[in-house]
Coordinates of C-alpha atoms in Angstrom, one line a residue:
M748 CA 21.1 39.1 -37.0
R749 CA 20.3 35.9 -36.5
R750 CA 18.4 36.2 -34.1
A751 CA 16.2 38.6 -36.2
A752 CA 16.2 35.9 -38.7
R753 CA 15.4 33.2 -36.0
S754 CA 12.2 35.3 -35.1
L755 CA 10.9 35.9 -38.6
F756 CA 11.8 32.3 -40.2
G757 CA 12.3 30.1 -37.7
P758 CA 10.9 26.6 -36.7
R759 CA 8.4 28.3 -34.1
A760 CA 7.6 31.3 -36.2
R761 CA 6.9 28.7 -39.2
L762 CA 4.6 26.8 -37.0
R763 CA 2.5 30.2 -36.1
W764 CA 2.3 30.7 -39.2
V765 CA 0.7 27.8 -40.2
H766 CA -1.7 28.8 -37.3
L767 CA -2.9 31.9 -38.9
I768 CA -3.2 30.6 -42.3
L769 CA -5.4 27.6 -40.7
G770 CA -7.6 30.7 -39.4
G771 CA -7.8 32.4 -42.6
A772 CA -8.9 29.4 -44.1
L773 CA -11.4 28.8 -41.2
A774 CA -12.5 32.2 -42.1
M775 CA -13.1 31.5 -45.8
P776 CA -16.8 29.9 -45.4
Y777 CA -17.9 33.4 -43.4
V778 CA -16.6 35.6 -45.9
L779 CA -18.7 34.0 -48.5
V780 CA -21.5 34.1 -46.3
G781 CA -20.7 38.2 -45.9
S782 CA -20.7 38.1 -49.8
V783 CA -24.1 36.7 -50.3
I784 CA -25.1 39.8 -47.7
I785 CA -23.3 42.7 -49.3
G786 CA -23.7 41.5 -52.6
P787 CA -27.5 42.3 -52.9
A788 CA -27.0 45.2 -50.5
T789 CA -25.0 46.5 -53.0
G790 CA -26.9 46.4 -56.1
G791 CA -25.8 43.1 -57.3
T792 CA -22.4 44.3 -57.7
D793 CA -19.7 41.4 -58.2
V794 CA -18.4 41.2 -54.5
F795 CA -15.0 39.6 -55.6
G796 CA -14.3 42.3 -58.1
S797 CA -14.0 44.9 -55.6
F798 CA -11.4 45.1 -52.5
P799 CA -13.5 47.5 -50.2
L800 CA -16.3 45.1 -51.1
Q801 CA -14.2 41.9 -49.7
L802 CA -12.9 43.9 -46.7
A803 CA -16.6 44.2 -46.2
S804 CA -17.6 40.9 -46.6
F805 CA -14.8 39.7 -44.5
G806 CA -16.7 42.6 -41.8
V807 CA -20.1 40.8 -42.4
G808 CA -18.5 37.5 -41.7
L809 CA -16.4 38.1 -38.4
P810 CA -19.6 38.4 -36.3
L811 CA -20.9 35.2 -37.5
A812 CA -17.9 33.4 -36.8
A813 CA -18.3 35.0 -33.1
V814 CA -21.5 33.2 -33.1
T815 CA -20.7 30.1 -34.0
S816 CA -17.6 29.8 -31.8
L817 CA -20.4 28.9 -28.8
F818 CA -20.6 25.6 -30.5
P819 CA -19.0 23.2 -27.2
L820 CA -16.1 21.8 -29.4
T821 CA -14.5 25.4 -30.6
R822 CA -12.2 26.0 -27.4
P823 CA -11.0 22.6 -27.4
L824 CA -10.2 22.4 -30.3
E825 CA -8.6 26.1 -30.7
A826 CA -6.2 25.4 -27.4
A827 CA -5.2 22.0 -29.1
A828 CA -4.0 24.0 -31.8
V829 CA -2.8 26.9 -29.9
R830 CA -0.5 24.3 -27.8
W831 CA 0.9 22.4 -30.8
L832 CA 1.4 25.5 -33.4
C833 CA 2.1 28.8 -30.8
G834 CA 4.0 27.1 -28.5
V835 CA 1.6 27.5 -25.3
D836 CA 2.0 25.4 -22.2
T837 CA -0.4 23.3 -21.6
D838 CA -1.2 24.2 -18.1
R839 CA -1.9 27.4 -19.4
L840 CA -5.0 26.6 -21.3
A841 CA -8.3 25.3 -20.8
F842 CA -9.3 22.3 -22.9
G843 CA -12.7 21.7 -21.8
P844 CA -16.0 23.0 -23.7
A845 CA -16.6 26.8 -22.4
R846 CA -19.5 26.5 -19.6
T847 CA -19.9 30.3 -17.8
R848 CA -20.9 33.1 -19.9
G849 CA -17.6 34.9 -19.4
E850 CA -15.5 31.6 -21.0
K851 CA -17.8 32.0 -23.8
G852 CA -17.4 35.6 -24.1
R853 CA -13.6 34.9 -24.1
T854 CA -13.8 32.1 -26.7
A855 CA -15.5 34.0 -28.8
G856 CA -13.0 37.0 -28.7
W857 CA -10.6 34.8 -29.5
F858 CA -12.1 33.1 -32.7
T859 CA -12.8 36.3 -34.0
L860 CA -9.1 37.2 -33.5
H861 CA -7.6 34.1 -34.9
L862 CA -10.0 34.4 -37.8
G863 CA -9.3 38.3 -38.2
L864 CA -5.6 37.9 -38.4
G865 CA -6.0 34.4 -39.7
G866 CA -8.1 36.2 -43.1
I867 CA -5.1 39.2 -43.0
I868 CA -2.3 37.1 -43.3
A869 CA -3.8 34.2 -45.6
G870 CA -4.3 37.0 -47.8
M871 CA -1.2 38.7 -47.5
S872 CA 0.3 35.2 -48.3
L873 CA -1.3 34.7 -51.0
A874 CA -1.2 38.2 -52.9
V875 CA 2.8 39.6 -51.9
P876 CA 4.9 36.6 -52.6
P877 CA 3.9 36.3 -56.4
F878 CA 4.4 40.0 -57.0
A879 CA 7.3 39.9 -54.7
V880 CA 8.9 37.0 -57.3
V881 CA 8.3 39.3 -60.5
L882 CA 9.8 42.4 -59.0
I883 CA 13.2 40.2 -58.1
V884 CA 13.4 39.0 -61.5
L885 CA 12.3 41.8 -63.6
P886 CA 15.6 43.1 -64.1
V887 CA 16.9 39.9 -65.8
V888 CA 13.0 38.7 -67.3
A889 CA 12.6 41.5 -70.3
G890 CA 9.2 40.0 -71.0
L891 CA 8.1 40.8 -67.7
R892 CA 8.6 44.8 -68.2
G893 CA 5.1 45.5 -70.5
N894 CA 2.2 46.2 -69.0
R895 CA 0.3 43.0 -69.5
L896 CA 0.7 42.1 -65.3
G897 CA -0.5 45.4 -64.4
L898 CA 2.3 46.7 -63.1
P899 CA 3.5 50.5 -62.2
E900 CA 4.8 52.7 -64.8
V901 CA 7.4 54.0 -62.9
L902 CA 9.1 50.7 -63.6
D903 CA 9.7 51.7 -66.7
H904 CA 12.5 53.9 -65.5
T905 CA 15.9 52.3 -65.1
W906 CA 16.7 53.5 -61.5
A907 CA 13.1 51.9 -60.4
L908 CA 14.1 48.5 -62.6
A909 CA 17.2 48.7 -60.7
L910 CA 15.6 48.8 -57.2
A911 CA 12.6 46.1 -58.2
P912 CA 14.5 43.3 -56.3
V913 CA 15.4 45.5 -53.1
A914 CA 11.9 46.1 -52.8
G915 CA 10.8 42.3 -54.0
V916 CA 12.4 41.1 -51.1
A917 CA 11.5 43.9 -48.9
M918 CA 8.5 42.7 -49.6
L919 CA 8.9 39.4 -48.4
V920 CA 10.2 40.4 -45.3
A921 CA 7.8 42.8 -44.2
L922 CA 5.3 39.6 -45.0
A923 CA 7.3 37.7 -42.2
G924 CA 7.2 40.4 -39.9
C925 CA 3.5 40.5 -40.3
A926 CA 3.5 36.8 -39.5
A927 CA 5.7 36.6 -36.8
G928 CA 4.0 39.7 -35.0
G929 CA 0.6 38.4 -35.6
G930 CA 1.6 35.1 -34.0
A931 CA 3.1 36.3 -31.2
L932 CA 0.4 38.3 -30.5
L933 CA -2.2 35.4 -30.7
A934 CA 0.3 33.4 -28.2
R935 CA 0.5 36.3 -26.4
W936 CA -3.5 36.4 -25.7
A937 CA -4.3 32.9 -25.8
P938 CA -4.0 32.2 -22.4
T939 CA -6.4 34.9 -21.5
L940 CA -8.8 33.9 -23.9
L941 CA -8.3 30.2 -24.3
G942 CA -7.4 29.9 -20.1
P943 CA -8.9 28.6 -17.3
S944 CA -10.9 31.2 -15.4
P945 CA -10.3 31.5 -11.6
E946 CA -13.0 29.0 -10.7
G947 CA -11.6 26.4 -13.2
R948 CA -7.9 27.4 -11.6
L949 CA -9.2 26.5 -8.2
A950 CA -11.2 23.4 -9.3
A951 CA -7.6 22.2 -11.1
A952 CA -6.0 23.0 -8.0
E953 CA -8.4 21.0 -5.5
A954 CA -8.2 17.9 -8.2
R955 CA -4.0 18.3 -8.0
A956 CA -4.0 18.3 -4.0
A957 CA -6.7 15.7 -3.4
D958 CA -4.5 13.2 -6.1
L959 CA -1.4 13.9 -4.3
A960 CA -3.2 13.3 -1.0
V961 CA -4.3 9.9 -2.1
R962 CA -0.4 9.6 -3.5
N963 CA 1.1 10.4 -0.1
R964 CA -1.5 8.3 1.8
L965 CA -0.8 5.4 -0.6
A966 CA 3.2 6.4 -0.1
R967 CA 2.5 5.9 3.9
E968 CA 0.6 2.7 4.0
L969 CA 2.9 0.9 1.6
H970 CA 6.2 2.2 3.8
D971 CA 4.6 1.4 7.0
S972 CA 3.1 -2.3 5.9
V973 CA 6.1 -3.5 3.2
G974 CA 9.0 -1.9 5.2
H975 CA 8.1 -3.1 8.8
A976 CA 7.3 -6.4 7.1
L977 CA 10.7 -6.2 5.5
S978 CA 12.3 -5.4 9.1
A979 CA 10.4 -8.1 10.8
V980 CA 11.3 -10.9 8.4
G981 CA 15.2 -9.5 8.3
L982 CA 15.5 -9.6 12.2
Q983 CA 13.7 -13.1 12.4
A984 CA 15.8 -14.8 9.5
S985 CA 18.9 -13.2 10.9
A986 CA 17.9 -14.7 14.4
A987 CA 16.8 -18.0 13.0
R988 CA 20.4 -18.6 11.4
R989 CA 22.2 -17.5 14.9
V990 CA 20.7 -20.5 16.4
L991 CA 20.1 -22.9 13.2
D992 CA 21.8 -25.7 14.8
S993 CA 21.4 -24.8 18.6
D994 CA 17.9 -24.1 18.7
P995 CA 15.6 -25.8 16.1
E996 CA 12.2 -25.1 18.3
F997 CA 13.1 -21.4 17.8
V998 CA 13.7 -21.7 14.1
R999 CA 10.6 -23.3 13.3
E1000 CA 8.8 -20.7 15.2
A1001 CA 10.8 -17.9 13.3
L1002 CA 9.8 -19.5 10.0
A1003 CA 6.1 -19.9 11.2
A1004 CA 6.1 -15.9 12.5
I1005 CA 8.1 -15.5 9.0
E1006 CA 5.5 -17.0 6.7
D1007 CA 2.3 -15.2 8.9
T1008 CA 3.9 -11.5 8.1
T1009 CA 4.5 -12.0 4.4
R1010 CA 1.4 -13.8 4.3
R1011 CA -0.2 -10.6 6.0
T1012 CA 1.9 -7.8 4.3
V1013 CA 0.6 -9.6 0.7
G1014 CA -3.1 -9.0 2.1
E1015 CA -2.2 -5.9 3.1
L1016 CA -0.1 -4.4 -0.5
D1017 CA -3.0 -5.9 -1.8
A1018 CA -5.8 -3.8 -0.3
V1019 CA -3.4 -0.5 -1.0
L1020 CA -3.1 -1.2 -4.5
G1021 CA -6.7 -1.8 -4.4
V1022 CA -7.4 2.2 -4.1
L1023 CA -5.2 2.5 -7.3
R1024 CA -8.1 0.7 -9.0
E1025 CA -11.4 1.9 -10.0
G1026 CA -13.3 1.8 -6.6
D1027 CA -12.1 -1.0 -3.6
A1028 CA -10.9 -4.1 -5.1
P1029 CA -13.6 -6.7 -3.8
G1030 CA -12.4 -9.6 -1.7
T1031 CA -8.7 -7.5 -0.4
A1032 CA -7.9 -7.5 3.3
P1033 CA -9.2 -4.8 5.4
A1034 CA -6.9 -2.3 7.0
P1035 CA -5.4 -3.0 10.1
T1036 CA -6.1 -1.8 13.2
L1037 CA -4.9 -1.2 16.9
A1038 CA -7.8 -3.0 18.0
A1039 CA -8.0 -5.8 16.3
D1040 CA -4.5 -6.0 14.9
L1041 CA -2.0 -4.8 17.9
D1042 CA -1.0 -8.7 19.7
G1043 CA -0.8 -10.4 16.0
L1044 CA 1.7 -7.0 15.9
L1045 CA 3.5 -7.6 19.1
R1046 CA 3.9 -11.3 18.6
R1047 CA 5.4 -11.1 14.9
T1048 CA 7.9 -8.7 16.1
R1049 CA 8.9 -11.0 19.5
A1050 CA 8.9 -13.7 17.0
G1051 CA 12.1 -12.1 15.7
G1052 CA 13.6 -12.1 19.4
Q1053 CA 13.2 -8.9 19.8
R1054 CA 11.9 -8.0 23.6
V1055 CA 8.6 -6.3 23.2
T1056 CA 7.0 -4.7 26.2
A1057 CA 3.4 -3.4 25.9
T1058 CA 1.3 -1.5 28.3
V1059 CA -2.2 -0.7 26.8
G1060 CA -4.2 1.5 29.4
T1061 CA -7.2 1.9 27.6
D1062 CA -9.9 -0.4 26.0
L1063 CA -8.8 -0.4 22.2
E1064 CA -12.2 -1.2 20.9
V1065 CA -13.7 2.4 21.8
L1066 CA -11.9 4.1 19.8
P1067 CA -13.2 5.5 16.2
A1068 CA -12.2 3.2 13.2
L1069 CA -9.9 6.3 11.6
L1070 CA -8.2 7.0 14.6
S1071 CA -7.2 3.1 15.3
R1072 CA -5.6 2.7 11.9
E1073 CA -3.6 5.0 11.8
A1074 CA -2.5 4.5 15.7
Y1075 CA -1.8 0.9 14.5
R1076 CA 0.3 2.4 11.7
I1077 CA 2.0 4.8 14.1
V1078 CA 3.0 1.7 16.5
Q1079 CA 4.0 -0.3 13.5
E1080 CA 6.4 2.2 12.5
G1081 CA 7.8 2.9 15.5
L1082 CA 9.0 -0.9 15.8
S1083 CA 10.2 -0.6 12.8
N1084 CA 12.7 2.1 13.8
A1085 CA 13.7 0.2 16.7
L1086 CA 14.3 -2.8 14.6
R1087 CA 16.4 -1.2 12.2
H1088 CA 18.3 1.3 14.9
A1089 CA 18.6 -0.7 18.1
G1090 CA 18.6 -4.2 16.4
D1091 CA 17.0 -7.4 18.1
R1092 CA 19.2 -7.4 21.2
V1093 CA 17.5 -4.3 23.0
A1094 CA 14.2 -4.2 24.9
V1095 CA 11.2 -2.0 23.3
D1096 CA 8.9 -0.1 25.4
V1097 CA 5.2 0.5 24.2
R1098 CA 2.7 2.1 26.3
I1099 CA -0.5 3.1 24.8
A1100 CA -3.4 4.9 26.9
V1101 CA -6.1 7.7 26.8
T1102 CA -5.7 10.8 29.1
G1103 CA -7.1 13.9 29.1
G1104 CA -9.8 13.1 25.4
A1105 CA -6.7 12.1 23.3
L1106 CA -4.7 8.7 22.7
E1107 CA -1.2 8.8 23.9
I1108 CA 1.3 6.6 22.2
T1109 CA 4.8 6.1 23.7
V1110 CA 7.8 4.2 21.9
E1111 CA 10.8 4.0 23.8
N1112 CA 14.0 1.9 23.3
P1113 CA 17.8 2.5 24.0
V1114 CA 20.0 3.9 21.4
A1115 CA 22.1 1.5 19.9
G1116 CA 25.2 4.3 19.3
P1117 CA 25.3 7.6 18.0
A1118 CA 24.0 6.7 14.1
T1119 CA 20.3 6.4 16.2
L1120 CA 20.2 9.9 17.1
T1121 CA 18.9 11.4 13.4
D1122 CA 17.3 14.1 12.5
P1123 CA 13.0 13.5 13.1
A1124 CA 12.2 14.4 9.4
S1125 CA 14.0 10.9 8.3
S1126 CA 13.9 7.9 10.1
R1127 CA 17.4 6.8 9.0
P1128 CA 20.6 8.0 7.3
G1129 CA 20.3 7.9 3.6
G1130 CA 16.6 8.8 2.8
G1131 CA 14.6 6.8 5.5
H1132 CA 11.2 8.6 5.8
G1133 CA 9.3 6.7 9.0
L1134 CA 9.5 9.8 10.9
R1135 CA 8.1 11.8 8.2
G1136 CA 5.3 9.3 7.5
I1137 CA 4.5 9.3 11.3
A1138 CA 4.4 13.3 11.7
D1139 CA 2.1 13.6 8.8
R1140 CA -0.6 11.1 10.2
V1141 CA -0.4 12.9 13.4
R1142 CA -0.7 16.2 11.6
L1143 CA -3.7 15.0 9.6
L1144 CA -5.0 13.6 12.7
G1145 CA -4.7 17.4 14.8
G1146 CA -2.6 15.7 16.9
T1147 CA 1.3 16.2 18.3
M1148 CA 4.2 14.5 17.6
T1149 CA 7.6 14.6 19.7
A1150 CA 10.8 12.4 19.0
G1151 CA 14.2 12.5 20.0
P1152 CA 16.8 11.4 22.7
A1153 CA 14.5 10.7 26.3
T1154 CA 14.7 13.1 28.5
G1155 CA 13.1 12.6 32.1
S1156 CA 11.8 9.2 30.6
S1157 CA 13.0 5.7 32.0
G1158 CA 16.5 5.6 30.9
P1159 CA 18.8 8.4 31.5
A1160 CA 18.7 11.0 28.7
G1161 CA 20.3 10.5 26.0
E1162 CA 20.6 6.8 26.1
S1163 CA 17.2 5.9 25.0
W1164 CA 15.4 7.0 22.0
W1165 CA 12.0 8.0 22.7
L1166 CA 8.5 9.1 20.2
H1167 CA 5.4 10.1 21.8
V1168 CA 2.3 10.9 20.0
R1169 CA -1.0 12.2 20.8
L1170 CA -4.0 11.9 18.7
P1171 CA -7.4 14.0 20.2
M1172 CA -10.4 11.6 19.9
K1173 CA -12.3 13.7 18.2
G1174 CA -10.1 14.7 15.5
P1175 CA -8.7 17.6 14.3
V1176 CA -10.3 20.9 15.4

């Protein structure tokens, strides 16, 4: 019972009733135009004095409403009203002007349906409540029992007079039911008539995919640049603290490396944040590449005391710009993983070479303990994203990646962590 009452008189039902009343209000100008046409056509008869002629005027006005719905603002305004008053989800509606013939036809159908149902419910809302109230109070107000109000003669009977309040309440409930049904019908048809076309859905999906790709790329850039810098700075500061009294020269070198790392990272951060603004921000630092920035990356990593051996078996200048940028981030993240998991007292071996038309990158380091052998989907327990970011870069470039305990490398199996990436020189096939 409570559920039925809520469906008839609840907040959502009342808002949909308001939406129908607005449709009736929008229908009034078209009904007036229809009356101007129907009046002369029927010999100058008073249209508003005849209910059939009023219906005829209403029938003539609806096609006029369908024609005027072709204006560009019709669909955005109707979609906004449906969203707020009918409770239809935003992603199921199209808020731009109708462009194609199909979209215009569906918009015309919706506008006609809204004004048609709205006109009927609005007319019932004006006529039914006063008559229902009269029936409800008729048994207790004797002055209303005359024929001046045009009441049916059957109400002169005692039994009919006793049932009049029941009939009045039933009429109000019936009106609420009609309004609720009309509102539910409009809410059901709104996504079909006001929703995006298949082409529009595809365009929206492509836009969301492009936005997600940009967000993922920014996340990878921030993780690789800032994450590596924080790991390197932390390692350098820790090493400098340990030898603060015994090796002042090393401390000075470590502080200089920290300064250089933070300055460069701020520049990279500005470059990444520039993507979030309109266009690239002028004056921001270019993205680092393997050809131009590998030496600096190795130097800053070694400044923290970590032993890094690098073997470069190819001319890095000949690498495509995109490949060089992504390869730099892969090497940077590989060193960051070694810093985080192996510490500063182990040797890290980096090998870069071009073999069989592909750039191969290998980063290998001894493991510090069982905690190092983490799932390749995460670079560290607790939610790291280093290897996941590398995997994303490799996938976009059409390459392959292997990460895990070393097998067949320089150290015994299971005692070294091995990251191997193979990137085609010509990009994904």
